[in-house]
Tab-separated table of C-alpha atoms in Angstrom:
chain	number	residue	atom	x	y	z
Y	193	MET	CA	-0.029	-0.006	0.074
Y	194	LEU	CA	1.552	3.204	-1.089
Y	195	ARG	CA	-0.359	5.566	1.368
Y	196	ASN	CA	-1.482	5.149	4.973
Y	197	GLU	CA	-5.394	4.833	4.649
Y	198	THR	CA	-7.183	5.164	7.642
Y	199	GLN	CA	-10.843	4.484	8.065
Y	200	ASP	CA	-12.898	7.862	8.057
Y	201	THR	CA	-15.422	7.299	10.976
Y	202	ARG	CA	-17.214	10.548	10.252
Y	203	PRO	CA	-20.924	10.039	9.389
Y	204	LEU	CA	-21.735	10.741	5.664
Y	205	CYS	CA	-23.552	13.791	4.451
Y	206	ILE	CA	-24.985	13.325	1.064
Y	207	LEU	CA	-25.607	16.150	-1.148
Y	208	VAL	CA	-27.766	15.998	-4.247
Y	209	GLY	CA	-28.397	18.806	-6.707
Y	210	THR	CA	-27.981	20.751	-9.826
Y	211	CYS	CA	-24.869	22.721	-10.746
Y	212	ILE	CA	-25.681	25.167	-7.922
Y	213	SER	CA	-24.737	22.405	-5.437
Y	214	PHE	CA	-21.229	22.958	-6.450
Y	215	GLY	CA	-21.212	26.044	-4.473
Y	216	ILE	CA	-23.308	24.531	-1.458
Y	217	GLN	CA	-20.851	21.865	-1.195
Y	218	TYR	CA	-17.785	24.264	-1.138
Y	219	LEU	CA	-19.374	26.519	1.438
Y	220	LEU	CA	-20.287	23.520	3.726
Y	221	LEU	CA	-16.754	22.606	3.762
Y	222	GLN	CA	-15.776	26.043	4.768
Y	223	SER	CA	-17.517	25.333	8.097
Y	224	ASP	CA	-15.010	23.880	10.716
Y	225	GLU	CA	-17.810	22.411	12.863
Y	226	PHE	CA	-19.520	20.629	9.472
Y	227	LYS	CA	-16.031	19.384	8.364
Y	228	LYS	CA	-15.200	18.004	11.631
Y	229	THR	CA	-18.649	16.107	11.865
Y	230	TYR	CA	-19.130	15.051	8.484
Y	231	ARG	CA	-17.747	13.589	5.498
Y	232	MET	CA	-19.391	14.572	2.187
Y	233	LYS	CA	-20.518	12.754	-0.775
Y	234	ALA	CA	-21.985	15.049	-3.771
Y	235	TYR	CA	-24.178	13.947	-6.536
Y	236	ARG	CA	-24.497	16.542	-8.989
Y	237	THR	CA	-26.180	17.090	-12.475
Y	238	HIS	CA	-25.019	19.260	-15.133
Y	239	ARG	CA	-26.655	20.612	-18.328
Y	240	ASN	CA	-28.018	17.685	-20.320
Y	241	GLN	CA	-27.750	15.248	-17.634
Y	242	LYS	CA	-30.596	13.436	-16.143
Y	243	ILE	CA	-30.562	12.986	-12.315
Y	244	MET	CA	-31.604	9.350	-12.143
Y	245	SER	CA	-29.722	7.977	-14.911
Y	246	ASP	CA	-26.348	9.287	-13.619
Y	247	PHE	CA	-26.919	8.643	-9.819
Y	248	ASN	CA	-26.802	5.430	-8.253
Y	249	ILE	CA	-27.286	5.738	-4.545
Y	250	SER	CA	-27.272	2.393	-3.015
Y	251	ASP	CA	-29.287	1.545	0.283
Y	252	GLU	CA	-25.985	0.765	1.945
Y	253	GLU	CA	-24.821	4.309	1.271
Y	254	LEU	CA	-28.156	5.814	2.295
Y	255	ASN	CA	-27.901	3.910	5.506
Y	256	GLU	CA	-24.363	5.322	6.206
Y	257	ALA	CA	-25.769	8.812	5.849
Y	258	SER	CA	-26.689	11.230	8.682
Y	259	VAL	CA	-27.753	14.044	6.622
Y	260	PHE	CA	-29.317	14.021	3.044
Y	261	ILE	CA	-29.498	17.401	1.269
Y	262	TYR	CA	-31.485	17.609	-1.794
Y	263	HIS	CA	-33.945	19.401	-4.070
Y	264	PRO	CA	-37.633	18.270	-3.826
Y	265	PRO	CA	-38.841	16.369	-6.866
Y	266	GLY	CA	-40.432	18.341	-9.570
Y	267	TRP	CA	-38.001	21.128	-9.474
Y	268	ALA	CA	-35.917	20.535	-12.428
Y	269	ASP	CA	-36.149	18.101	-15.396
Y	270	TRP	CA	-34.929	15.187	-13.516
Y	271	GLY	CA	-35.534	12.968	-16.449
Y	272	ASN	CA	-37.153	10.294	-14.055
Y	273	ASP	CA	-39.145	12.090	-11.566
Y	274	GLU	CA	-40.906	8.821	-10.182
Y	275	GLY	CA	-37.225	7.366	-9.850
Y	276	TYR	CA	-36.051	10.427	-7.729
Y	277	ARG	CA	-39.213	10.155	-5.503
Y	278	GLU	CA	-38.301	6.468	-5.069
Y	279	LEU	CA	-34.828	7.464	-3.927
Y	280	LEU	CA	-36.187	9.913	-1.466
Y	281	ARG	CA	-38.656	7.329	-0.097
Y	282	ARG	CA	-35.500	4.923	0.395
Y	283	ILE	CA	-33.855	7.411	2.788
Y	284	PRO	CA	-33.928	5.708	6.258
Y	285	ASP	CA	-35.748	7.517	9.230
Y	286	HIS	CA	-32.467	8.131	11.052
Y	287	VAL	CA	-31.314	10.443	8.206
Y	288	GLN	CA	-31.964	14.234	8.624
Y	289	LYS	CA	-33.430	15.436	5.402
Y	290	ILE	CA	-32.776	18.951	4.267
Y	291	SER	CA	-34.516	20.299	1.091
Y	292	TYR	CA	-33.226	23.262	-0.559
Y	293	PRO	CA	-34.378	25.328	-3.579
Y	294	TYR	CA	-33.189	25.305	-7.226
Y	295	PRO	CA	-34.195	28.969	-7.530
Y	296	VAL	CA	-35.012	30.511	-10.827
Y	297	PHE	CA	-35.239	34.304	-11.321
Y	298	HIS	CA	-36.269	35.618	-14.897
Y	299	ALA	CA	-36.649	39.317	-14.273
Y	300	LEU	CA	-33.023	40.332	-15.080
Y	301	TRP	CA	-32.911	38.465	-18.258
Y	302	PRO	CA	-36.508	38.998	-19.727
Y	303	LEU	CA	-35.569	38.068	-23.374
Y	304	HIS	CA	-34.177	34.696	-22.709
Y	305	ALA	CA	-34.653	32.276	-25.557
Y	306	HIS	CA	-33.625	28.586	-26.116
Y	307	GLU	CA	-30.610	28.801	-28.401
Y	308	LYS	CA	-30.818	26.209	-30.951
Y	309	ARG	CA	-27.292	26.792	-32.652
Y	310	LEU	CA	-26.079	24.724	-29.609
Y	311	GLU	CA	-27.636	21.760	-30.930
Y	312	ASP	CA	-25.574	21.802	-34.357
Y	313	PRO	CA	-23.477	18.637	-34.062
Y	314	SER	CA	-20.809	20.050	-36.227
Y	315	ARG	CA	-19.955	22.800	-33.875
Y	316	GLU	CA	-17.067	22.718	-31.465
Y	317	ALA	CA	-16.334	25.259	-28.808
Y	318	GLY	CA	-12.829	26.698	-29.305
Y	319	PHE	CA	-10.025	26.121	-26.857
Y	320	GLY	CA	-10.799	27.413	-23.341
Y	321	GLN	CA	-14.454	28.361	-24.449
Y	322	SER	CA	-17.415	27.086	-22.803
Y	323	ASP	CA	-20.851	26.528	-24.521
Y	324	ALA	CA	-22.591	27.032	-21.083
Y	325	ILE	CA	-23.102	30.705	-21.580
Y	326	TYR	CA	-24.913	30.289	-24.976
Y	327	ALA	CA	-27.398	28.226	-23.349
Y	328	TYR	CA	-28.801	31.430	-22.560
Y	329	GLY	CA	-30.061	32.817	-25.875
Y	330	ASP	CA	-31.759	36.039	-26.618
Y	331	SER	CA	-35.126	36.305	-28.590
Y	332	PHE	CA	-34.622	39.942	-29.660
Y	333	VAL	CA	-30.965	39.174	-30.957
Y	334	LEU	CA	-32.109	35.901	-32.690
Y	335	SER	CA	-34.975	37.808	-34.358
Y	336	GLN	CA	-32.693	40.448	-35.798
Y	337	MET	CA	-30.151	37.632	-36.946
Y	338	ARG	CA	-33.250	35.894	-38.782
Y	339	GLN	CA	-33.674	39.244	-40.547
Y	340	GLY	CA	-30.165	38.961	-41.877
Y	341	LEU	CA	-28.897	42.025	-40.165
Y	342	SER	CA	-25.143	42.650	-39.563
Y	343	THR	CA	-23.681	42.169	-36.296
Y	344	GLU	CA	-22.912	45.846	-35.908
Y	345	GLU	CA	-26.672	46.859	-36.793
Y	346	ILE	CA	-27.936	44.224	-34.351
Y	347	ILE	CA	-25.757	45.444	-31.439
Y	348	ARG	CA	-26.857	48.954	-32.247
Y	349	ARG	CA	-30.442	48.333	-32.347
Y	350	TYR	CA	-30.127	46.171	-29.068
Y	351	LEU	CA	-28.270	48.797	-27.235
Y	352	ASP	CA	-30.923	51.265	-28.192
Y	353	LEU	CA	-33.617	49.143	-27.001
Y	354	ASN	CA	-35.705	49.923	-23.973
Y	355	ILE	CA	-36.677	46.391	-23.090
Y	356	PRO	CA	-39.590	47.526	-20.816
Y	357	ASP	CA	-41.153	48.957	-23.762
Y	358	ILE	CA	-41.701	45.680	-25.415
Y	359	VAL	CA	-41.709	43.136	-22.407
Y	360	ASP	CA	-43.513	43.161	-19.206
Y	361	VAL	CA	-40.658	42.997	-16.854
Y	362	ASP	CA	-42.487	43.928	-13.795
Y	363	GLY	CA	-44.916	41.081	-14.585
Y	364	ILE	CA	-41.990	38.820	-14.968
Y	365	LEU	CA	-40.564	39.854	-11.867
Y	366	LYS	CA	-43.938	39.256	-9.856
Y	367	ARG	CA	-44.379	35.863	-11.712
Y	368	SER	CA	-40.698	34.781	-10.711
Y	369	ILE	CA	-41.492	35.597	-7.201
Y	370	ASP	CA	-44.883	34.117	-7.009
Y	371	THR	CA	-43.590	30.893	-8.662
Y	372	GLN	CA	-40.590	30.913	-6.192
Y	373	ILE	CA	-42.732	31.403	-3.196
Y	374	ALA	CA	-45.061	28.530	-4.350
Y	375	LYS	CA	-42.160	26.154	-4.814
Y	376	GLU	CA	-40.527	27.138	-1.499
Y	377	GLU	CA	-43.530	25.938	0.496
Y	378	SER	CA	-42.044	22.465	-0.115
Y	379	THR	CA	-38.409	23.322	0.949
Y	380	ASP	CA	-36.691	23.669	4.326
Y	381	VAL	CA	-34.307	26.206	3.015
Y	382	LYS	CA	-35.833	29.431	1.709
Y	383	ILE	CA	-34.271	32.125	-0.662
Y	384	ILE	CA	-37.028	34.242	-2.283
Y	385	ASP	CA	-37.403	36.849	0.755
Y	386	PHE	CA	-33.576	37.313	0.646
Y	387	VAL	CA	-33.687	37.686	-3.207
Y	388	VAL	CA	-36.679	40.244	-3.089
Y	389	ASP	CA	-34.751	42.259	-0.313
Y	390	ASN	CA	-31.492	42.114	-2.104
Y	391	PHE	CA	-31.832	41.682	-5.953
Y	392	LYS	CA	-31.346	45.265	-6.687
Y	393	THR	CA	-28.141	45.929	-4.718
Y	394	LYS	CA	-26.515	42.446	-4.696
Y	395	ARG	CA	-25.615	39.784	-7.320
Y	396	THR	CA	-28.174	37.307	-6.109
Y	397	PHE	CA	-28.282	35.553	-9.456
Y	398	VAL	CA	-25.562	35.126	-12.052
Y	399	THR	CA	-27.966	33.649	-14.630
Y	400	MET	CA	-31.719	33.228	-14.451
Y	401	ASN	CA	-31.227	29.791	-12.978
Y	402	HIS	CA	-27.961	30.313	-10.985
Y	403	VAL	CA	-27.781	31.917	-7.809
Y	404	GLY	CA	-24.683	34.240	-6.866
Y	405	ASN	CA	-22.406	33.795	-3.993
Y	406	VAL	CA	-24.671	35.780	-1.733
Y	407	SER	CA	-27.407	33.559	-2.304
Y	408	LEU	CA	-25.523	30.463	-1.817
Y	409	ILE	CA	-24.153	31.626	1.484
Y	410	HIS	CA	-27.590	32.470	2.622
Y	411	MET	CA	-28.918	29.033	1.696
Y	412	THR	CA	-25.783	27.301	3.231
Y	413	ASN	CA	-26.033	29.132	6.372
Y	414	GLN	CA	-29.726	27.841	6.774
Y	415	MET	CA	-28.457	24.358	6.283
Y	416	LEU	CA	-25.684	24.871	8.898
Y	417	GLN	CA	-28.269	26.082	11.352
Y	418	MET	CA	-30.523	23.173	10.796
Y	419	MET	CA	-27.529	20.746	11.629
Y	420	GLY	CA	-26.879	22.833	14.844
Y	421	PHE	CA	-23.803	24.682	13.534
Y	422	ALA	CA	-22.782	28.235	13.491
Y	423	PRO	CA	-23.078	30.441	10.363
Y	424	LEU	CA	-20.116	30.889	8.085
Y	425	PRO	CA	-18.122	34.053	8.983
Y	426	ASP	CA	-19.142	37.372	7.181
Y	427	SER	CA	-15.701	37.777	5.876
Y	428	LEU	CA	-16.054	34.696	3.686
Y	429	HIS	CA	-18.004	36.563	0.911
Y	430	ASP	CA	-15.362	39.014	0.154
Y	431	SER	CA	-12.563	36.370	-0.384
Y	432	LEU	CA	-14.605	34.425	-2.941
Y	433	PHE	CA	-14.944	34.797	-6.869
Y	434	GLU	CA	-18.274	34.086	-8.001
Y	435	MET	CA	-18.398	30.218	-7.706
Y	436	ILE	CA	-20.961	29.532	-10.331
Y	437	ASP	CA	-20.195	30.598	-14.055
Y	438	PRO	CA	-21.113	31.760	-16.388
Y	439	GLN	CA	-22.333	35.056	-15.450
Y	440	MET	CA	-25.018	36.487	-17.895
Y	441	PRO	CA	-24.761	40.096	-18.701
Y	442	ILE	CA	-27.613	42.463	-17.906
Y	443	HIS	CA	-29.136	44.791	-20.608
Y	444	SER	CA	-28.637	48.373	-19.476
Y	445	SER	CA	-32.456	49.177	-19.791
Y	446	VAL	CA	-33.096	46.450	-17.289
Y	447	ILE	CA	-30.334	47.682	-15.086
Y	448	LYS	CA	-32.064	51.188	-15.345
Y	449	HIS	CA	-35.451	49.922	-14.983
Y	450	PHE	CA	-34.834	48.188	-11.739
Y	451	GLY	CA	-32.462	50.521	-10.337
Y	452	LEU	CA	-29.625	47.803	-9.963
Y	453	THR	CA	-26.826	49.102	-8.035
Y	454	PHE	CA	-24.285	46.107	-8.278
Y	455	VAL	CA	-23.690	46.534	-11.889
Y	456	THR	CA	-23.455	49.188	-14.534
Y	457	PRO	CA	-23.710	49.068	-18.361
Y	458	ASP	CA	-19.769	48.816	-18.347
Y	459	THR	CA	-19.746	45.977	-15.895
Y	460	ARG	CA	-17.548	42.832	-17.012
Y	461	TYR	CA	-19.081	39.551	-16.520
Y	462	ARG	CA	-17.075	36.283	-16.498
Y	463	ILE	CA	-18.911	34.455	-19.287
Y	464	ASP	CA	-16.483	31.464	-19.141
Y	465	PRO	CA	-13.053	30.823	-17.428
Y	466	ARG	CA	-11.426	32.945	-20.133
Y	467	ARG	CA	-13.469	35.710	-20.972
Y	468	ASN	CA	-14.676	38.819	-18.923
Y	469	LEU	CA	-16.811	40.816	-21.330
Y	470	THR	CA	-18.946	43.790	-21.112
Y	471	PHE	CA	-22.523	43.387	-22.246
Y	472	SER	CA	-21.789	44.915	-25.695
Y	473	GLU	CA	-18.660	42.776	-26.177
Y	474	TYR	CA	-20.636	39.809	-25.218
Y	475	LEU	CA	-23.154	40.649	-27.786
Y	476	THR	CA	-20.647	40.337	-30.357
Y	477	HIS	CA	-19.250	36.937	-29.252
Y	478	TYR	CA	-22.845	35.850	-28.902
Y	479	ILE	CA	-24.177	36.786	-32.248
Y	480	GLU	CA	-21.038	35.192	-33.922
Y	481	PHE	CA	-21.152	32.327	-31.590
Y	482	ARG	CA	-17.601	32.291	-30.834
M	137	MET	CA	-63.052	37.570	-24.705
M	138	ASP	CA	-65.713	34.790	-25.736
M	139	LYS	CA	-65.561	32.192	-23.006
M	140	SER	CA	-66.806	29.564	-25.325
M	141	MET	CA	-64.155	30.300	-27.968
M	142	GLU	CA	-63.596	27.244	-30.468
M	143	ARG	CA	-60.610	25.265	-29.821
M	144	GLU	CA	-59.228	26.345	-33.292
M	145	ASN	CA	-59.579	29.876	-32.465
M	146	VAL	CA	-57.710	29.393	-29.299
M	147	SER	CA	-54.984	27.667	-31.128
M	148	THR	CA	-54.810	30.593	-33.720
M	149	LEU	CA	-54.621	33.223	-31.044
M	150	LEU	CA	-51.968	31.191	-29.142
M	151	LEU	CA	-49.868	30.926	-32.321
M	152	GLU	CA	-50.104	34.798	-32.508
M	153	VAL	CA	-48.829	35.045	-29.004
M	154	MET	CA	-45.939	32.680	-29.699
M	155	GLN	CA	-44.850	34.524	-32.710
M	156	SER	CA	-44.913	37.812	-30.838
M	157	VAL	CA	-43.149	36.458	-27.583
M	158	PHE	CA	-40.312	34.960	-29.616
M	159	PHE	CA	-40.321	37.552	-32.291
M	160	ASP	CA	-40.572	34.698	-35.018
M	161	PRO	CA	-43.475	34.914	-37.564
M	162	GLY	CA	-42.188	31.748	-38.804
M	163	ILE	CA	-43.345	29.615	-35.798
M	164	THR	CA	-46.044	27.045	-36.420
M	165	ILE	CA	-47.883	24.934	-33.764
M	166	ASP	CA	-50.249	21.975	-33.515
M	167	ASP	CA	-51.448	19.874	-30.566
M	168	GLU	CA	-48.317	17.554	-30.559
M	169	THR	CA	-45.770	20.635	-30.687
M	170	VAL	CA	-43.419	20.715	-27.597
M	171	ALA	CA	-41.021	23.281	-26.473
M	172	GLU	CA	-38.054	21.945	-28.333
M	173	ASP	CA	-39.957	22.435	-31.818
M	174	VAL	CA	-40.533	26.102	-31.256
M	175	ASN	CA	-37.693	28.644	-31.835
M	176	GLY	CA	-36.680	30.165	-28.445
M	177	TRP	CA	-39.103	28.077	-26.233
M	178	ASP	CA	-37.704	26.443	-23.261
M	179	SER	CA	-38.469	26.159	-19.502
M	180	LEU	CA	-36.696	29.431	-18.822
M	181	SER	CA	-38.547	31.458	-21.529
M	182	HIS	CA	-41.937	29.786	-20.499
M	183	VAL	CA	-42.703	32.600	-18.025
M	184	ARG	CA	-42.767	35.327	-20.606
M	185	LEU	CA	-45.052	33.069	-22.777
M	186	LEU	CA	-47.405	32.540	-19.921
M	187	LEU	CA	-47.615	36.377	-18.991
M	188	ALA	CA	-48.512	36.926	-22.669
M	189	ILE	CA	-51.094	34.049	-22.684
M	190	GLU	CA	-52.625	35.562	-19.569
M	191	LYS	CA	-53.053	38.956	-21.141
M	192	LYS	CA	-54.334	37.691	-24.525
M	193	PHE	CA	-56.910	35.526	-23.003
M	194	SER	CA	-57.775	37.467	-20.021
M	195	ILE	CA	-57.041	34.386	-17.505
M	196	THR	CA	-54.778	33.710	-14.737
M	197	ILE	CA	-52.538	30.646	-14.594
M	198	GLY	CA	-51.156	29.863	-11.183
M	199	PRO	CA	-47.479	29.761	-10.553
M	200	LEU	CA	-47.167	26.040	-10.796
M	201	GLU	CA	-50.067	25.403	-13.104
M	202	ALA	CA	-48.424	25.326	-16.402
M	203	ASP	CA	-45.271	23.419	-15.252
M	204	ARG	CA	-46.448	20.007	-16.071
M	205	LEU	CA	-47.991	20.690	-19.521
M	206	LYS	CA	-46.442	18.136	-22.061
M	207	ASN	CA	-47.345	19.763	-25.300
M	208	VAL	CA	-49.385	22.604	-27.030
M	209	GLY	CA	-52.444	20.628	-27.159
M	210	GLU	CA	-52.519	20.593	-23.299
M	211	LEU	CA	-51.705	24.247	-23.068
M	212	ILE	CA	-54.739	24.920	-25.321
M	213	ASP	CA	-56.765	22.705	-22.962
M	214	LEU	CA	-55.543	24.722	-20.042
M	215	ILE	CA	-56.563	27.899	-21.886
M	216	GLN	CA	-60.030	26.775	-22.707
M	217	LYS	CA	-60.566	25.397	-19.150
M	218	LYS	CA	-59.574	28.848	-17.770
M	219	MET	CA	-61.756	30.747	-20.077
M	220	ALA	CA	-64.761	28.688	-19.392
M	221	GLY	CA	-63.884	29.016	-15.712
């Protein structure tokens, strides 16, 4: 044996979730109390993955667990909702179950559209580029492209556009909040009140379905409290890059409409590990799909 | 809005809503159409579509009510049910 392996006797904490669970996992492990008490095993879905076809959590593993942290069924396209419910039914009574949201907040990106160009099998992302950002298409841009306008003309038109003139952004905000409130009736961890109080002044979301660090910390602290541990130190936030990427740029008219103070039209967004672009720079890359 | 609107008329108006929401006059639909068949439509752009539907048909769709719809046919059924309502 090349290394001295000792049996880790800490009870198991199982974390199940979408890509945002990466941030939850990291933050839980920043708690000394959590780390001393539990070892963690995380099961995470990513884009285009289906939860039950990728996860195989045995009864033996469930029996080893003391804590099971999960999204309630029906919150995302699990691919096999009944299979997921069956997994949850298999969790033994002795396990502390903590359910947490997979929050979605449409208001800051009201023109989102599915981006079909991603489905082109002949397309390959360039070195260091990520397709993830282009999962967030834009209806207006796509419509202008269909009309055959040049990149420069599309950008000019889009920067001049006042989105609240063509989309009911306040209606989208209200519906986002109402939906989240309804969904959080089934979760132990809550986020929507925090989002409502802070979305204008803090980066509560980095894309419409990815929460920012402040929201991740808010959720993690609730989990820690439910496990009987102290919250994370306030200083932690300042030491972190945004843990979840991509960051989706926000149109200047939306910034103005909601009076967002944590961004300006010139803010740079990390759209993948190599690119840090302003909204207008991002538009060029998005239109040209590079 | 006529509460007993024919299904075909609902479908026609829904098509107009979709074309407007996704800025695409080329969109076509039938009962079997699913989100992947429509340019721009996915679970995240669904909210904008629902808001436009509510406005067009003068109905209210609950926050979670439309989550489980499988295709356009079921969406039309929901709209008709709400209008009759």
